[in-house]
């Protein structure tokens, strides 16, 4: 019995070590510009947007709550701890995504329409996902790249169904399906 438990414990340690190495490798790739971080916006209670939604008016949208703002700040802290202090930040034009990126306090956030939600326009998924890949792959390599988008966009790109505030480190060049280097749970 003890030999079996020792063997099981040894296998668990080996797996944990290799998983840890994968995470290190993914963070290195992000720092070096060989990967990007794609986040689902932080917690914003509800589903979709209310009737009468207007893109340029945050009062008409579903927005981050205090928990969501704190999650986004924790992402900023985590990125700084990973020596990612001034990434290129791109976000959907929706307020909850822009606010997630801004609350990280890592620099200027640039809106990027291919990151916009197609939750209510699923027919746009394939075309918009291709447009996102083209836009990202056209960017010069170098500084780390952080993107904020939505569950539907991330799932269409990667096949992963992320929780609010979850992040994926994806290999560059960006492909469909994206090559997932690591998943970082919500903070």
mmCIF file with all atom_site columns, N, CA and C in Angstrom, residues 119-165:
data_model
loop_
_atom_site.group_PDB
_atom_site.id
_atom_site.type_symbol
_atom_site.label_atom_id
_atom_site.label_alt_id
_atom_site.label_comp_id
_atom_site.label_asym_id
_atom_site.label_entity_id
_atom_site.label_seq_id
_atom_site.pdbx_PDB_ins_code
_atom_site.Cartn_x
_atom_site.Cartn_y
_atom_site.Cartn_z
_atom_site.occupancy
_atom_site.B_iso_or_equiv
_atom_site.pdbx_formal_charge
_atom_site.auth_seq_id
_atom_site.auth_comp_id
_atom_site.auth_asym_id
_atom_site.auth_atom_id
_atom_site.pdbx_PDB_model_num
ATOM 1   N N  . UNK A 1 119 ? -22.422 38.358 -29.574 1.00 0.00 ? 119 UNK A N  1
ATOM 2   C CA . UNK A 1 119 ? -23.384 37.559 -28.814 1.00 0.00 ? 119 UNK A CA 1
ATOM 3   C C  . UNK A 1 119 ? -24.757 37.537 -29.477 1.00 0.00 ? 119 UNK A C  1
ATOM 4   N N  . UNK A 1 120 ? -25.226 38.700 -29.915 1.00 0.00 ? 120 UNK A N  1
ATOM 5   C CA . UNK A 1 120 ? -26.553 38.779 -30.527 1.00 0.00 ? 120 UNK A CA 1
ATOM 6   C C  . UNK A 1 120 ? -26.504 38.685 -32.047 1.00 0.00 ? 120 UNK A C  1
ATOM 7   N N  . UNK A 1 121 ? -25.314 38.502 -32.601 1.00 0.00 ? 121 UNK A N  1
ATOM 8   C CA . UNK A 1 121 ? -25.154 38.403 -34.062 1.00 0.00 ? 121 UNK A CA 1
ATOM 9   C C  . UNK A 1 121 ? -24.201 37.254 -34.374 1.00 0.00 ? 121 UNK A C  1
ATOM 10  N N  . UNK A 1 122 ? -24.598 36.048 -33.992 1.00 0.00 ? 122 UNK A N  1
ATOM 11  C CA . UNK A 1 122 ? -23.747 34.863 -34.124 1.00 0.00 ? 122 UNK A CA 1
ATOM 12  C C  . UNK A 1 122 ? -23.301 34.609 -35.564 1.00 0.00 ? 122 UNK A C  1
ATOM 13  N N  . UNK A 1 123 ? -24.056 35.071 -36.543 1.00 0.00 ? 123 UNK A N  1
ATOM 14  C CA . UNK A 1 123 ? -23.678 34.862 -37.939 1.00 0.00 ? 123 UNK A CA 1
ATOM 15  C C  . UNK A 1 123 ? -22.359 35.560 -38.272 1.00 0.00 ? 123 UNK A C  1
ATOM 16  N N  . UNK A 1 124 ? -21.958 36.525 -37.447 1.00 0.00 ? 124 UNK A N  1
ATOM 17  C CA . UNK A 1 124 ? -20.701 37.251 -37.691 1.00 0.00 ? 124 UNK A CA 1
ATOM 18  C C  . UNK A 1 124 ? -19.486 36.546 -37.098 1.00 0.00 ? 124 UNK A C  1
ATOM 19  N N  . UNK A 1 125 ? -19.685 35.480 -36.369 1.00 0.00 ? 125 UNK A N  1
ATOM 20  C CA . UNK A 1 125 ? -18.604 34.843 -35.607 1.00 0.00 ? 125 UNK A CA 1
ATOM 21  C C  . UNK A 1 125 ? -17.394 34.493 -36.472 1.00 0.00 ? 125 UNK A C  1
ATOM 22  N N  . UNK A 1 126 ? -17.597 33.764 -37.533 1.00 0.00 ? 126 UNK A N  1
ATOM 23  C CA . UNK A 1 126 ? -16.460 33.308 -38.342 1.00 0.00 ? 126 UNK A CA 1
ATOM 24  C C  . UNK A 1 126 ? -15.722 34.477 -38.989 1.00 0.00 ? 126 UNK A C  1
ATOM 25  N N  . UNK A 1 127 ? -16.464 35.385 -39.604 1.00 0.00 ? 127 UNK A N  1
ATOM 26  C CA . UNK A 1 127 ? -15.849 36.537 -40.275 1.00 0.00 ? 127 UNK A CA 1
ATOM 27  C C  . UNK A 1 127 ? -15.096 37.421 -39.276 1.00 0.00 ? 127 UNK A C  1
ATOM 28  N N  . UNK A 1 128 ? -15.719 37.665 -38.132 1.00 0.00 ? 128 UNK A N  1
ATOM 29  C CA . UNK A 1 128 ? -15.096 38.543 -37.132 1.00 0.00 ? 128 UNK A CA 1
ATOM 30  C C  . UNK A 1 128 ? -13.869 37.877 -36.498 1.00 0.00 ? 128 UNK A C  1
ATOM 31  N N  . UNK A 1 129 ? -13.919 36.571 -36.287 1.00 0.00 ? 129 UNK A N  1
ATOM 32  C CA . UNK A 1 129 ? -12.784 35.851 -35.730 1.00 0.00 ? 129 UNK A CA 1
ATOM 33  C C  . UNK A 1 129 ? -11.605 35.899 -36.700 1.00 0.00 ? 129 UNK A C  1
ATOM 34  N N  . UNK A 1 130 ? -11.867 35.729 -37.980 1.00 0.00 ? 130 UNK A N  1
ATOM 35  C CA . UNK A 1 130 ? -10.793 35.859 -38.989 1.00 0.00 ? 130 UNK A CA 1
ATOM 36  C C  . UNK A 1 130 ? -10.228 37.273 -38.985 1.00 0.00 ? 130 UNK A C  1
ATOM 37  N N  . UNK A 1 131 ? -11.109 38.274 -38.882 1.00 0.00 ? 131 UNK A N  1
ATOM 38  C CA . UNK A 1 131 ? -10.653 39.672 -38.860 1.00 0.00 ? 131 UNK A CA 1
ATOM 39  C C  . UNK A 1 131 ? -9.770  39.937 -37.640 1.00 0.00 ? 131 UNK A C  1
ATOM 40  N N  . UNK A 1 132 ? -10.118 39.340 -36.500 1.00 0.00 ? 132 UNK A N  1
ATOM 41  C CA . UNK A 1 132 ? -9.294  39.500 -35.308 1.00 0.00 ? 132 UNK A CA 1
ATOM 42  C C  . UNK A 1 132 ? -7.904  38.909 -35.540 1.00 0.00 ? 132 UNK A C  1
ATOM 43  N N  . UNK A 1 133 ? -7.856  37.697 -36.081 1.00 0.00 ? 133 UNK A N  1
ATOM 44  C CA . UNK A 1 133 ? -6.552  37.067 -36.358 1.00 0.00 ? 133 UNK A CA 1
ATOM 45  C C  . UNK A 1 133 ? -5.725  37.939 -37.300 1.00 0.00 ? 133 UNK A C  1
ATOM 46  N N  . UNK A 1 134 ? -6.342  38.434 -38.350 1.00 0.00 ? 134 UNK A N  1
ATOM 47  C CA . UNK A 1 134 ? -5.623  39.275 -39.307 1.00 0.00 ? 134 UNK A CA 1
ATOM 48  C C  . UNK A 1 134 ? -5.105  40.549 -38.644 1.00 0.00 ? 134 UNK A C  1
ATOM 49  N N  . UNK A 1 135 ? -5.930  41.189 -37.831 1.00 0.00 ? 135 UNK A N  1
ATOM 50  C CA . UNK A 1 135 ? -5.510  42.433 -37.161 1.00 0.00 ? 135 UNK A CA 1
ATOM 51  C C  . UNK A 1 135 ? -4.359  42.182 -36.199 1.00 0.00 ? 135 UNK A C  1
ATOM 52  N N  . UNK A 1 136 ? -4.454  41.124 -35.418 1.00 0.00 ? 136 UNK A N  1
ATOM 53  C CA . UNK A 1 136 ? -3.404  40.828 -34.440 1.00 0.00 ? 136 UNK A CA 1
ATOM 54  C C  . UNK A 1 136 ? -2.123  40.409 -35.144 1.00 0.00 ? 136 UNK A C  1
ATOM 55  N N  . UNK A 1 137 ? -2.223  39.568 -36.152 1.00 0.00 ? 137 UNK A N  1
ATOM 56  C CA . UNK A 1 137 ? -1.029  39.093 -36.850 1.00 0.00 ? 137 UNK A CA 1
ATOM 57  C C  . UNK A 1 137 ? -0.347  40.188 -37.650 1.00 0.00 ? 137 UNK A C  1
ATOM 58  N N  . UNK A 1 138 ? -1.068  41.267 -37.957 1.00 0.00 ? 138 UNK A N  1
ATOM 59  C CA . UNK A 1 138 ? -0.473  42.397 -38.675 1.00 0.00 ? 138 UNK A CA 1
ATOM 60  C C  . UNK A 1 138 ? 0.307   43.337 -37.746 1.00 0.00 ? 138 UNK A C  1
ATOM 61  N N  . UNK A 1 139 ? 0.089   43.201 -36.427 1.00 0.00 ? 139 UNK A N  1
ATOM 62  C CA . UNK A 1 139 ? 0.806   44.060 -35.481 1.00 0.00 ? 139 UNK A CA 1
ATOM 63  C C  . UNK A 1 139 ? 2.278   43.670 -35.421 1.00 0.00 ? 139 UNK A C  1
ATOM 64  N N  . UNK A 1 140 ? 3.155   44.652 -35.228 1.00 0.00 ? 140 UNK A N  1
ATOM 65  C CA . UNK A 1 140 ? 4.567   44.298 -35.072 1.00 0.00 ? 140 UNK A CA 1
ATOM 66  C C  . UNK A 1 140 ? 4.775   43.520 -33.773 1.00 0.00 ? 140 UNK A C  1
ATOM 67  N N  . UNK A 1 141 ? 5.672   42.559 -33.802 1.00 0.00 ? 141 UNK A N  1
ATOM 68  C CA . UNK A 1 141 ? 6.000   41.800 -32.597 1.00 0.00 ? 141 UNK A CA 1
ATOM 69  C C  . UNK A 1 141 ? 6.839   42.688 -31.691 1.00 0.00 ? 141 UNK A C  1
ATOM 70  N N  . UNK A 1 142 ? 6.861   42.347 -30.431 1.00 0.00 ? 142 UNK A N  1
ATOM 71  C CA . UNK A 1 142 ? 7.663   43.121 -29.498 1.00 0.00 ? 142 UNK A CA 1
ATOM 72  C C  . UNK A 1 142 ? 7.048   43.148 -28.129 1.00 0.00 ? 142 UNK A C  1
ATOM 73  N N  . UNK A 1 143 ? 6.482   44.292 -27.766 1.00 0.00 ? 143 UNK A N  1
ATOM 74  C CA . UNK A 1 143 ? 5.912   44.460 -26.427 1.00 0.00 ? 143 UNK A CA 1
ATOM 75  C C  . UNK A 1 143 ? 4.786   43.457 -26.216 1.00 0.00 ? 143 UNK A C  1
ATOM 76  N N  . UNK A 1 144 ? 4.600   43.025 -24.970 1.00 0.00 ? 144 UNK A N  1
ATOM 77  C CA . UNK A 1 144 ? 3.499   42.109 -24.664 1.00 0.00 ? 144 UNK A CA 1
ATOM 78  C C  . UNK A 1 144 ? 2.157   42.690 -25.113 1.00 0.00 ? 144 UNK A C  1
ATOM 79  N N  . UNK A 1 145 ? 1.249   41.806 -25.443 1.00 0.00 ? 145 UNK A N  1
ATOM 80  C CA . UNK A 1 145 ? -0.041  42.169 -25.997 1.00 0.00 ? 145 UNK A CA 1
ATOM 81  C C  . UNK A 1 145 ? -1.139  41.596 -25.103 1.00 0.00 ? 145 UNK A C  1
ATOM 82  N N  . UNK A 1 146 ? -2.062  42.467 -24.642 1.00 0.00 ? 146 UNK A N  1
ATOM 83  C CA . UNK A 1 146 ? -3.179  42.067 -23.796 1.00 0.00 ? 146 UNK A CA 1
ATOM 84  C C  . UNK A 1 146 ? -4.466  42.520 -24.473 1.00 0.00 ? 146 UNK A C  1
ATOM 85  N N  . UNK A 1 147 ? -5.404  41.575 -24.631 1.00 0.00 ? 147 UNK A N  1
ATOM 86  C CA . UNK A 1 147 ? -6.691  41.841 -25.276 1.00 0.00 ? 147 UNK A CA 1
ATOM 87  C C  . UNK A 1 147 ? -7.819  41.543 -24.296 1.00 0.00 ? 147 UNK A C  1
ATOM 88  N N  . UNK A 1 148 ? -8.894  42.336 -24.369 1.00 0.00 ? 148 UNK A N  1
ATOM 89  C CA . UNK A 1 148 ? -10.075 42.079 -23.534 1.00 0.00 ? 148 UNK A CA 1
ATOM 90  C C  . UNK A 1 148 ? -11.287 41.955 -24.450 1.00 0.00 ? 148 UNK A C  1
ATOM 91  N N  . UNK A 1 149 ? -12.016 40.840 -24.287 1.00 0.00 ? 149 UNK A N  1
ATOM 92  C CA . UNK A 1 149 ? -13.159 40.566 -25.148 1.00 0.00 ? 149 UNK A CA 1
ATOM 93  C C  . UNK A 1 149 ? -14.237 39.824 -24.363 1.00 0.00 ? 149 UNK A C  1
ATOM 94  N N  . UNK A 1 150 ? -14.939 38.903 -25.022 1.00 0.00 ? 150 UNK A N  1
ATOM 95  C CA . UNK A 1 150 ? -16.130 38.254 -24.489 1.00 0.00 ? 150 UNK A CA 1
ATOM 96  C C  . UNK A 1 150 ? -16.057 36.745 -24.638 1.00 0.00 ? 150 UNK A C  1
ATOM 97  N N  . UNK A 1 151 ? -16.908 36.063 -23.893 1.00 0.00 ? 151 UNK A N  1
ATOM 98  C CA . UNK A 1 151 ? -16.947 34.600 -23.945 1.00 0.00 ? 151 UNK A CA 1
ATOM 99  C C  . UNK A 1 151 ? -17.156 34.104 -25.362 1.00 0.00 ? 151 UNK A C  1
ATOM 100 N N  . UNK A 1 152 ? -18.128 34.648 -26.096 1.00 0.00 ? 152 UNK A N  1
ATOM 101 C CA . UNK A 1 152 ? -18.417 34.124 -27.432 1.00 0.00 ? 152 UNK A CA 1
ATOM 102 C C  . UNK A 1 152 ? -17.225 34.283 -28.363 1.00 0.00 ? 152 UNK A C  1
ATOM 103 N N  . UNK A 1 153 ? -16.534 35.408 -28.266 1.00 0.00 ? 153 UNK A N  1
ATOM 104 C CA . UNK A 1 153 ? -15.372 35.654 -29.113 1.00 0.00 ? 153 UNK A CA 1
ATOM 105 C C  . UNK A 1 153 ? -14.234 34.688 -28.771 1.00 0.00 ? 153 UNK A C  1
ATOM 106 N N  . UNK A 1 154 ? -14.004 34.512 -27.479 1.00 0.00 ? 154 UNK A N  1
ATOM 107 C CA . UNK A 1 154 ? -12.913 33.644 -27.039 1.00 0.00 ? 154 UNK A CA 1
ATOM 108 C C  . UNK A 1 154 ? -13.203 32.198 -27.406 1.00 0.00 ? 154 UNK A C  1
ATOM 109 N N  . UNK A 1 155 ? -14.454 31.770 -27.242 1.00 0.00 ? 155 UNK A N  1
ATOM 110 C CA . UNK A 1 155 ? -14.825 30.399 -27.588 1.00 0.00 ? 155 UNK A CA 1
ATOM 111 C C  . UNK A 1 155 ? -14.701 30.167 -29.094 1.00 0.00 ? 155 UNK A C  1
ATOM 112 N N  . UNK A 1 156 ? -15.129 31.123 -29.903 1.00 0.00 ? 156 UNK A N  1
ATOM 113 C CA . UNK A 1 156 ? -15.016 30.983 -31.355 1.00 0.00 ? 156 UNK A CA 1
ATOM 114 C C  . UNK A 1 156 ? -13.551 30.879 -31.783 1.00 0.00 ? 156 UNK A C  1
ATOM 115 N N  . UNK A 1 157 ? -12.685 31.595 -31.110 1.00 0.00 ? 157 UNK A N  1
ATOM 116 C CA . UNK A 1 157 ? -11.266 31.605 -31.451 1.00 0.00 ? 157 UNK A CA 1
ATOM 117 C C  . UNK A 1 157 ? -10.532 30.370 -30.945 1.00 0.00 ? 157 UNK A C  1
ATOM 118 N N  . UNK A 1 158 ? -10.855 29.940 -29.727 1.00 0.00 ? 158 UNK A N  1
ATOM 119 C CA . UNK A 1 158 ? -10.034 28.928 -29.063 1.00 0.00 ? 158 UNK A CA 1
ATOM 120 C C  . UNK A 1 158 ? -10.736 27.613 -28.740 1.00 0.00 ? 158 UNK A C  1
ATOM 121 N N  . UNK A 1 159 ? -12.072 27.620 -28.735 1.00 0.00 ? 159 UNK A N  1
ATOM 122 C CA . UNK A 1 159 ? -12.803 26.441 -28.292 1.00 0.00 ? 159 UNK A CA 1
ATOM 123 C C  . UNK A 1 159 ? -12.959 26.379 -26.784 1.00 0.00 ? 159 UNK A C  1
ATOM 124 N N  . UNK A 1 160 ? -12.384 27.324 -26.062 1.00 0.00 ? 160 UNK A N  1
ATOM 125 C CA . UNK A 1 160 ? -12.451 27.377 -24.600 1.00 0.00 ? 160 UNK A CA 1
ATOM 126 C C  . UNK A 1 160 ? -13.625 28.259 -24.193 1.00 0.00 ? 160 UNK A C  1
ATOM 127 N N  . UNK A 1 161 ? -14.397 27.797 -23.203 1.00 0.00 ? 161 UNK A N  1
ATOM 128 C CA . UNK A 1 161 ? -15.497 28.593 -22.640 1.00 0.00 ? 161 UNK A CA 1
ATOM 129 C C  . UNK A 1 161 ? -14.986 29.207 -21.342 1.00 0.00 ? 161 UNK A C  1
ATOM 130 N N  . UNK A 1 162 ? -14.514 30.460 -21.394 1.00 0.00 ? 162 UNK A N  1
ATOM 131 C CA . UNK A 1 162 ? -13.914 31.056 -20.202 1.00 0.00 ? 162 UNK A CA 1
ATOM 132 C C  . UNK A 1 162 ? -14.948 31.646 -19.247 1.00 0.00 ? 162 UNK A C  1
ATOM 133 N N  . UNK A 1 163 ? -14.606 31.649 -17.985 1.00 0.00 ? 163 UNK A N  1
ATOM 134 C CA . UNK A 1 163 ? -15.407 32.332 -16.970 1.00 0.00 ? 163 UNK A CA 1
ATOM 135 C C  . UNK A 1 163 ? -15.136 33.833 -17.066 1.00 0.00 ? 163 UNK A C  1
ATOM 136 N N  . UNK A 1 164 ? -16.012 34.645 -16.487 1.00 0.00 ? 164 UNK A N  1
ATOM 137 C CA . UNK A 1 164 ? -15.738 36.085 -16.420 1.00 0.00 ? 164 UNK A CA 1
ATOM 138 C C  . UNK A 1 164 ? -14.406 36.290 -15.721 1.00 0.00 ? 164 UNK A C  1
ATOM 139 N N  . UNK A 1 165 ? -13.564 37.120 -16.311 1.00 0.00 ? 165 UNK A N  1
ATOM 140 C CA . UNK A 1 165 ? -12.273 37.419 -15.706 1.00 0.00 ? 165 UNK A CA 1
ATOM 141 C C  . UNK A 1 165 ? -11.208 36.361 -15.926 1.00 0.00 ? 165 UNK A C  1
#
